[in-house]
Coordinates of C-alpha atoms in Angstrom, one line a residue:
Chain A
M289 CA -18.6 -18.8 -10.5
S290 CA -15.2 -20.5 -11.1
L291 CA -13.1 -20.6 -7.9
A292 CA -9.8 -21.9 -9.2
G293 CA -7.2 -21.0 -11.7
P294 CA -5.3 -23.6 -13.8
A295 CA -4.8 -26.8 -11.8
P296 CA -1.1 -27.5 -10.9
T297 CA 0.6 -30.8 -11.2
G298 CA 2.8 -32.2 -8.4
P299 CA 2.9 -30.9 -4.9
V300 CA 1.8 -27.3 -4.5
V301 CA 3.9 -26.9 -1.3
A302 CA 7.2 -28.7 -0.8
L303 CA 9.2 -27.5 2.2
E304 CA 12.4 -29.1 3.5
G305 CA 13.9 -27.7 6.7
A306 CA 12.4 -24.3 6.0
V307 CA 13.6 -21.6 8.3
V308 CA 12.2 -18.0 8.6
A309 CA 14.1 -15.7 11.0
H310 CA 13.7 -12.1 12.0
G311 CA 16.8 -10.5 13.6
G312 CA 18.3 -13.8 14.2
F313 CA 15.1 -15.1 16.0
P314 CA 13.7 -18.1 14.2
L315 CA 9.9 -17.8 13.6
L316 CA 10.0 -21.1 11.7
A317 CA 12.9 -23.4 12.8
G318 CA 13.0 -26.1 10.1
V319 CA 9.6 -27.0 8.7
T320 CA 9.3 -30.0 6.4
L321 CA 5.9 -30.2 4.7
E322 CA 4.4 -31.4 1.4
L323 CA 0.9 -30.6 0.3
A324 CA -0.9 -32.0 -2.7
P325 CA -3.1 -30.0 -5.0
G326 CA -6.7 -29.7 -4.1
T327 CA -6.2 -30.5 -0.4
L328 CA -7.4 -28.6 2.7
T329 CA -4.8 -28.4 5.4
I330 CA -5.5 -27.0 8.9
L331 CA -2.7 -25.5 10.9
R332 CA -3.0 -25.9 14.7
G333 CA -0.9 -24.7 17.5
P334 CA -0.7 -22.2 20.4
N335 CA 0.1 -18.5 20.0
G336 CA 3.6 -18.0 18.7
A337 CA 3.8 -21.6 17.3
G338 CA 4.6 -20.2 13.8
K339 CA 1.2 -20.6 12.0
T340 CA 1.1 -17.1 10.6
S341 CA 4.8 -17.2 9.7
L342 CA 4.2 -20.4 7.8
L343 CA 1.3 -18.9 6.0
R344 CA 3.3 -15.8 5.2
L345 CA 6.2 -17.9 3.9
L346 CA 3.9 -19.9 1.6
G347 CA 2.4 -16.6 0.3
G348 CA 5.8 -15.2 -0.6
L349 CA 5.4 -12.5 2.1
E350 CA 8.4 -13.7 4.2
P351 CA 11.8 -14.6 2.7
L352 CA 13.2 -18.0 3.3
S353 CA 16.2 -17.8 5.7
G354 CA 17.3 -21.4 5.5
G355 CA 16.3 -24.8 4.1
R356 CA 14.6 -25.3 0.8
G357 CA 11.1 -24.8 -0.5
V358 CA 9.0 -24.7 -3.6
V359 CA 5.5 -23.2 -3.6
A360 CA 3.2 -23.2 -6.6
G361 CA 6.2 -23.9 -8.8
V362 CA 8.2 -21.0 -7.4
D363 CA 11.5 -21.7 -5.6
L364 CA 11.4 -19.8 -2.3
A365 CA 15.2 -19.4 -2.1
H366 CA 16.0 -18.2 -5.7
G367 CA 12.6 -17.7 -7.4
D368 CA 10.6 -14.5 -7.9
R369 CA 8.4 -14.1 -4.8
R370 CA 6.4 -11.5 -6.6
L371 CA 5.3 -14.2 -9.1
L372 CA 4.4 -16.5 -6.2
R373 CA 2.3 -13.7 -4.6
R374 CA 0.1 -13.5 -7.7
K375 CA -0.7 -17.2 -7.3
V376 CA -1.9 -17.1 -3.8
G377 CA -5.1 -15.6 -2.2
W378 CA -4.5 -14.2 1.3
V379 CA -6.9 -13.5 4.1
G380 CA -5.2 -12.3 7.2
H381 CA -6.7 -11.9 10.6
E382 CA -6.7 -8.2 10.3
G383 CA -8.6 -6.3 7.6
S384 CA -7.4 -6.7 4.0
F385 CA -8.6 -3.5 2.4
Y386 CA -8.4 0.2 1.8
D387 CA -10.8 1.5 4.5
D388 CA -11.9 4.6 2.5
L389 CA -12.9 2.6 -0.6
T390 CA -16.2 0.8 -0.7
A391 CA -16.5 -3.0 -0.7
E392 CA -17.1 -2.9 -4.5
E393 CA -14.2 -0.5 -5.1
N394 CA -11.8 -2.7 -3.2
L395 CA -12.8 -5.7 -5.2
R396 CA -12.6 -3.8 -8.5
F397 CA -9.1 -2.6 -7.5
A398 CA -8.0 -6.2 -6.9
A399 CA -9.7 -7.4 -10.1
R400 CA -8.0 -4.8 -12.3
A401 CA -4.6 -5.4 -10.6
L402 CA -4.9 -9.0 -11.6
G403 CA -6.3 -8.4 -15.0
R404 CA -9.6 -10.1 -14.1
P405 CA -12.8 -8.8 -15.5
G406 CA -14.8 -6.3 -13.4
A407 CA -17.8 -8.6 -14.0
A408 CA -16.4 -11.0 -11.4
V409 CA -17.0 -8.5 -8.6
G410 CA -20.8 -8.6 -8.4
P411 CA -21.1 -12.4 -8.2
A412 CA -18.3 -12.5 -5.5
L413 CA -20.2 -9.9 -3.4
A414 CA -23.4 -11.8 -3.9
R415 CA -21.8 -15.1 -2.9
V416 CA -20.7 -13.7 0.5
G417 CA -24.0 -11.9 1.1
L418 CA -22.6 -8.4 0.7
T419 CA -24.5 -7.1 -2.3
A420 CA -26.5 -4.7 -0.2
R421 CA -23.3 -3.3 1.3
A422 CA -21.4 -3.0 -2.0
A423 CA -21.4 0.8 -1.8
T424 CA -20.4 0.9 1.9
A425 CA -16.9 2.1 2.8
A426 CA -14.9 -0.8 4.2
R427 CA -14.3 1.1 7.4
R428 CA -18.1 1.1 8.0
L429 CA -18.5 -2.6 7.7
S430 CA -18.7 -4.8 10.8
A431 CA -15.9 -7.1 11.7
G432 CA -17.9 -10.1 10.3
Q433 CA -18.7 -8.2 7.1
R434 CA -15.1 -7.3 6.6
R435 CA -14.3 -11.0 7.0
R436 CA -16.8 -11.8 4.3
L437 CA -15.3 -9.1 2.1
G438 CA -11.9 -10.9 2.6
V439 CA -13.5 -14.1 1.3
A440 CA -15.0 -12.2 -1.7
W441 CA -11.5 -10.9 -2.4
L442 CA -10.4 -14.6 -2.6
L443 CA -13.3 -15.4 -5.0
V444 CA -12.3 -12.5 -7.4
R445 CA -8.7 -13.7 -7.4
R446 CA -9.1 -17.3 -8.6
A447 CA -5.8 -18.2 -6.9
E448 CA -4.5 -21.7 -7.0
L449 CA -3.4 -21.6 -3.3
W450 CA -5.6 -20.0 -0.6
L451 CA -4.0 -19.0 2.7
L452 CA -6.3 -18.1 5.5
D453 CA -5.2 -16.9 8.9
E454 CA -8.0 -17.7 11.4
P455 CA -10.8 -17.7 8.8
Y456 CA -13.5 -17.9 11.5
A457 CA -12.4 -14.8 13.4
A458 CA -15.3 -12.4 14.0
L459 CA -17.8 -14.5 12.1
D460 CA -21.2 -15.4 13.3
D461 CA -22.7 -18.9 12.9
E462 CA -24.1 -18.0 9.4
G463 CA -20.7 -16.5 8.3
R464 CA -18.9 -19.6 9.6
E465 CA -21.2 -21.9 7.6
L466 CA -20.7 -19.7 4.5
V467 CA -16.9 -19.8 4.8
G468 CA -17.0 -23.5 5.4
E469 CA -19.2 -24.1 2.3
L470 CA -16.9 -21.9 0.2
L471 CA -13.7 -23.7 1.3
V472 CA -15.2 -27.1 0.6
E473 CA -16.4 -25.9 -2.8
A474 CA -13.0 -24.5 -3.6
R475 CA -11.2 -27.7 -2.6
A476 CA -13.6 -29.6 -4.9
A477 CA -12.6 -27.2 -7.7
G478 CA -9.0 -28.0 -7.2
V479 CA -7.8 -25.1 -5.0
T480 CA -5.2 -26.0 -2.4
I481 CA -6.1 -24.4 0.9
V482 CA -4.1 -23.9 4.1
A483 CA -5.9 -22.4 7.0
S484 CA -4.8 -21.7 10.6
A485 CA -7.4 -22.2 13.2
H486 CA -7.8 -22.2 17.0
E487 CA -11.4 -23.3 17.2
A488 CA -13.2 -26.3 15.8
L489 CA -14.2 -25.9 12.1
A490 CA -17.5 -26.8 10.5
F491 CA -15.7 -28.8 7.8
D492 CA -13.1 -31.6 7.7
G493 CA -9.6 -30.9 6.5
D494 CA -7.7 -33.5 4.6
R495 CA -4.9 -33.0 7.1
E496 CA -4.1 -31.3 10.3
V497 CA -0.6 -30.0 10.9
R498 CA 0.4 -29.2 14.5
L499 CA 3.0 -26.5 15.1
A500 CA 4.9 -25.6 18.2
G501 CA 8.0 -23.4 18.6
G502 CA 8.3 -23.0 14.9
R503 CA 8.4 -26.7 14.1
V504 CA 5.9 -29.3 12.9
V505 CA 5.2 -31.5 15.9
G506 CA 2.3 -33.6 14.6
Chain B
M271 CA 3.9 -0.5 -15.6
I272 CA 1.8 2.4 -16.9
R273 CA -1.4 0.4 -16.3
V274 CA -0.4 -0.2 -12.7
A275 CA 0.6 3.4 -12.2
L276 CA -2.8 4.6 -13.4
L277 CA -4.6 2.1 -11.2
V278 CA -2.6 3.1 -8.1
A279 CA -2.9 6.8 -8.8
G280 CA -6.6 6.5 -9.3
K281 CA -7.0 4.6 -6.1
D282 CA -5.0 7.1 -4.1
L283 CA -6.9 10.1 -5.5
R284 CA -10.2 8.4 -4.9
I285 CA -9.3 7.7 -1.3
E286 CA -8.3 11.4 -0.9
A287 CA -11.5 12.6 -2.5
R288 CA -13.4 10.4 -0.1
S289 CA -11.4 11.0 3.1
R290 CA -10.4 14.7 2.4
V291 CA -7.5 14.4 4.9
L292 CA -5.3 16.6 2.8
A293 CA -8.0 19.2 2.1
S294 CA -9.3 19.3 5.7
Q295 CA -6.0 18.9 7.7
V296 CA -2.8 19.3 5.6
L297 CA -3.9 22.3 3.5
P298 CA -5.2 24.2 6.5
F299 CA -1.9 23.5 8.2
G300 CA -0.1 25.0 5.3
V301 CA -2.4 28.1 5.2
M302 CA -1.8 28.7 8.9
A303 CA 2.0 28.3 8.5
L304 CA 2.0 30.8 5.7
V305 CA -0.2 33.3 7.6
L306 CA 2.1 32.9 10.7
A307 CA 5.1 33.4 8.4
G308 CA 3.6 36.7 7.2
L309 CA 2.8 37.8 10.8
A310 CA 6.4 36.9 11.9
L311 CA 7.8 39.2 9.3
G312 CA 5.7 42.1 10.4
P313 CA 3.7 44.5 8.3
A314 CA 6.6 46.0 6.2
R315 CA 6.0 45.1 2.6
A316 CA 9.7 45.4 1.7
G317 CA 10.7 42.7 4.1
H318 CA 8.1 40.4 2.7
S319 CA 9.1 40.7 -0.9
G320 CA 12.7 39.4 -0.2
A321 CA 11.7 36.6 2.1
A322 CA 8.5 35.4 0.4
P323 CA 9.9 32.8 -1.9
G324 CA 11.9 31.1 0.8
L325 CA 9.0 31.1 3.3
F326 CA 6.7 29.8 0.6
Y327 CA 9.0 26.9 -0.1
L328 CA 9.6 26.2 3.6
V329 CA 5.9 25.9 4.1
L330 CA 5.6 23.6 1.0
L331 CA 8.3 21.3 2.4
L332 CA 6.3 20.9 5.7
V333 CA 3.1 20.3 3.7
T334 CA 5.0 17.8 1.6
L335 CA 6.2 15.8 4.6
L336 CA 2.6 15.6 5.9
A337 CA 1.3 14.6 2.5
V338 CA 4.0 11.9 2.1
G339 CA 3.1 10.5 5.5
R340 CA -0.5 10.3 4.5
S341 CA 0.3 8.7 1.1
Q342 CA 2.4 6.0 2.7
S343 CA -0.1 5.4 5.6
L344 CA -2.7 4.2 3.0
E345 CA -0.6 1.1 2.3
R346 CA 0.4 0.5 6.0
A347 CA -2.9 -0.3 7.5
A348 CA -2.9 -3.7 9.3
G349 CA -3.6 -6.4 6.8
T350 CA -3.8 -4.2 3.8
R351 CA -0.1 -4.5 3.0
A352 CA -0.2 -8.3 2.9
S353 CA -3.4 -8.5 0.9
V354 CA -2.1 -5.9 -1.7
A355 CA 1.3 -7.5 -1.8
T356 CA -0.4 -10.8 -3.0
L357 CA -1.7 -8.8 -6.0
G358 CA 1.9 -8.8 -7.2
L359 CA 1.7 -5.3 -8.6
D360 CA 4.7 -4.1 -10.5
P361 CA 6.6 -2.0 -7.9
A362 CA 7.8 0.5 -10.6
G363 CA 4.1 1.1 -11.5
V364 CA 3.2 1.5 -7.8
F365 CA 6.0 4.0 -7.3
L366 CA 5.0 6.0 -10.4
G367 CA 1.3 5.9 -9.5
K368 CA 1.8 7.0 -5.9
S369 CA 4.2 9.7 -7.1
A370 CA 1.7 11.0 -9.7
A371 CA -1.1 11.1 -7.2
L372 CA 1.0 12.8 -4.6
A373 CA 2.3 15.3 -7.2
L374 CA -1.3 16.2 -8.2
E375 CA -2.3 16.7 -4.6
L376 CA 0.8 18.8 -3.8
V377 CA 0.3 21.0 -6.9
T378 CA -3.3 21.6 -6.0
M379 CA -2.3 22.7 -2.5
G380 CA 0.7 24.6 -3.9
L381 CA -1.6 26.7 -6.1
V382 CA -3.7 27.6 -3.1
L383 CA -0.7 28.5 -1.0
E384 CA 0.9 30.5 -3.9
A385 CA -2.3 32.5 -4.2
L386 CA -2.2 33.1 -0.4
A387 CA 1.4 34.2 -0.7
V388 CA 0.3 36.9 -3.1
V389 CA -2.1 38.1 -0.5
M390 CA -0.2 37.5 2.7
L391 CA 3.4 38.0 1.7
H392 CA 2.8 40.7 -1.0
V393 CA 4.2 38.6 -3.8
A394 CA 3.6 40.4 -7.2
L395 CA 0.9 38.5 -9.0
A396 CA 2.7 38.7 -12.4
G397 CA 5.8 37.3 -10.8
A398 CA 3.9 34.5 -9.1
L399 CA 2.4 33.5 -12.4
V400 CA 5.8 33.5 -14.1
A401 CA 7.1 31.3 -11.2
L402 CA 4.1 28.9 -11.5
P403 CA 5.8 26.3 -13.9
S404 CA 8.9 26.1 -11.7
V405 CA 6.6 25.5 -8.6
V406 CA 4.8 22.7 -10.4
V407 CA 8.0 21.0 -11.5
T408 CA 9.6 21.4 -8.0
L409 CA 6.5 19.9 -6.4
A410 CA 6.5 17.0 -8.8
T411 CA 10.1 16.4 -7.9
L412 CA 9.3 16.6 -4.2
A413 CA 6.5 14.1 -4.8
A414 CA 8.9 11.6 -6.4
A415 CA 11.5 12.1 -3.7
G416 CA 8.9 11.9 -0.9
T417 CA 7.5 8.7 -2.2
L418 CA 11.0 7.2 -2.4
Y419 CA 11.8 8.3 1.1
G420 CA 8.5 7.2 2.4
A421 CA 9.3 3.7 1.2
I422 CA 12.8 3.9 2.7
V423 CA 11.3 4.8 6.1
G424 CA 8.8 2.0 5.8
E425 CA 6.4 1.2 8.6
G426 CA 6.8 1.0 12.3
P427 CA 6.4 3.2 15.4
V428 CA 9.1 5.6 14.4
A429 CA 8.2 6.0 10.7
S430 CA 6.5 9.4 11.2
T431 CA 9.4 10.9 13.1
L432 CA 12.1 9.3 11.0
L433 CA 10.7 10.6 7.7
P434 CA 11.5 14.3 8.3
V435 CA 15.0 13.4 9.6
L436 CA 15.8 11.5 6.4
A437 CA 13.9 13.5 3.9
L438 CA 14.5 17.1 4.8
P439 CA 18.3 17.0 3.9
A440 CA 17.4 15.5 0.6
F441 CA 14.7 18.1 0.0
A442 CA 17.1 21.0 0.8
P443 CA 18.6 21.3 -2.7
L444 CA 15.0 21.4 -4.1
L445 CA 14.2 24.1 -1.6
I446 CA 17.2 26.1 -2.7
A447 CA 16.5 25.6 -6.5
G448 CA 12.8 26.3 -6.1
E449 CA 13.5 29.5 -4.1
R450 CA 16.0 30.8 -6.6
A451 CA 13.7 30.1 -9.5
F452 CA 10.8 31.9 -7.7
S453 CA 13.1 34.8 -6.8
A454 CA 14.3 35.0 -10.4
A455 CA 10.8 35.0 -11.7
L456 CA 9.8 37.8 -9.3
S457 CA 12.8 39.9 -10.5
R458 CA 12.3 38.9 -14.1
Q459 CA 15.8 37.4 -14.4
A460 CA 16.9 34.2 -16.2
E461 CA 16.2 31.1 -14.2
A462 CA 17.3 28.3 -16.5
R463 CA 20.0 27.0 -14.2
W464 CA 17.5 26.3 -11.4
W465 CA 15.2 24.7 -13.8
V466 CA 17.9 22.3 -15.0
I467 CA 18.8 21.4 -11.4
T468 CA 15.2 20.6 -10.6
L469 CA 14.6 18.6 -13.8
V470 CA 17.8 16.6 -13.3
A471 CA 16.7 15.8 -9.7
L472 CA 13.2 14.8 -11.0
A473 CA 14.8 12.4 -13.5
A474 CA 17.1 11.0 -10.9
Y475 CA 14.4 10.3 -8.3
L476 CA 12.1 8.8 -10.9
A477 CA 14.9 6.5 -12.2
V478 CA 15.9 5.4 -8.7
G479 CA 12.3 4.9 -7.7
V480 CA 11.5 2.8 -10.7
L481 CA 14.5 0.6 -10.1
A482 CA 14.5 0.4 -6.4
Y483 CA 10.9 0.7 -5.1
G484 CA 10.4 -3.1 -5.1
V485 CA 13.5 -3.7 -3.1
L486 CA 12.5 -1.0 -0.6
E487 CA 9.0 -2.4 -0.2
D488 CA 10.2 -5.9 0.4
S489 CA 12.8 -4.9 2.9

């Protein structure tokens, strides 16, 4: 199955002094970062460093409080964040679904919302090894299976920018291997990937960005 | 917008059909409240007939608050909000879809409670049937208003207690109009004025919701 949408030209992410603040408290305190298409970037840093805030900014889920930024061709300060959101695939470290819908129903909802064919759902479930659990309500899936469903959600989307917050959380060795394979495959297909991670990953990123106190420190 | 509305309404109704939270918790609450209202009035049939429309709508407002909270909670689960936000759904469609699903759920519960009002509060069956269209329109208006106020309240630890404080004053005119329309139906009087008030409120809530739901969600 195809993993990527249309390939972008120029940097997918271009931030200059980006600030995200909540109630006057800066979660990101001036991040400058440029990411080329088809690259895999790993965000590192201690708790509270700003990894999740950076991912949320890139996904159009947090407004830009200061500085400048363009993500997937959308200006973060003046552009339509809703348009940006349609271009990204998001897997947070919590669940990503409606708990009372089955795995298949959740993916069908996402596919229909994005105007994608329902035929994309079956292969996505098969790719993450959840075909046998397609009719199981999301709330009855184990933490690892929910993680896999999150990845299937990405596969259905064909987004040009994948944002993953701790993609290995709750996964067993087999699941980690699967996610690693998919990310490498997606990168090869031209998808730009940004993932935060505490632990060692089974794949090499093109770049590691170290955050501390809401700033890039390495 | 309509495509998104149908998608969201279908999703909300499917979740309710699967979880049965409204059927197993909210509706029984409404039934108990109506039964208690009947007991509080005592056995005198005459007392019931005058107070029945007001008590019926008071119970409907409480049921509406619970149903609105349930409807909003579907979108507030940890992680769900961010994932669904990245689908970039048209907020006007989301508002209309959630309002439509909530309206259908409220009307279903309203029909059960109105039937119970006939039994418990001695409401004349013929009058209750005449009042039915106004009940349906009032509940649709409450659904639109409730969806809007649910988005205003947003998420957070105080959302469930803040919702009644904000929404009940806004619901009050609908309570009055609904009660008058119901009373008018029972006494076979003209009720056009109350219909107009409710329909204007419905149009206003739908217009505000379509225009402002996206801003409320983002804030």
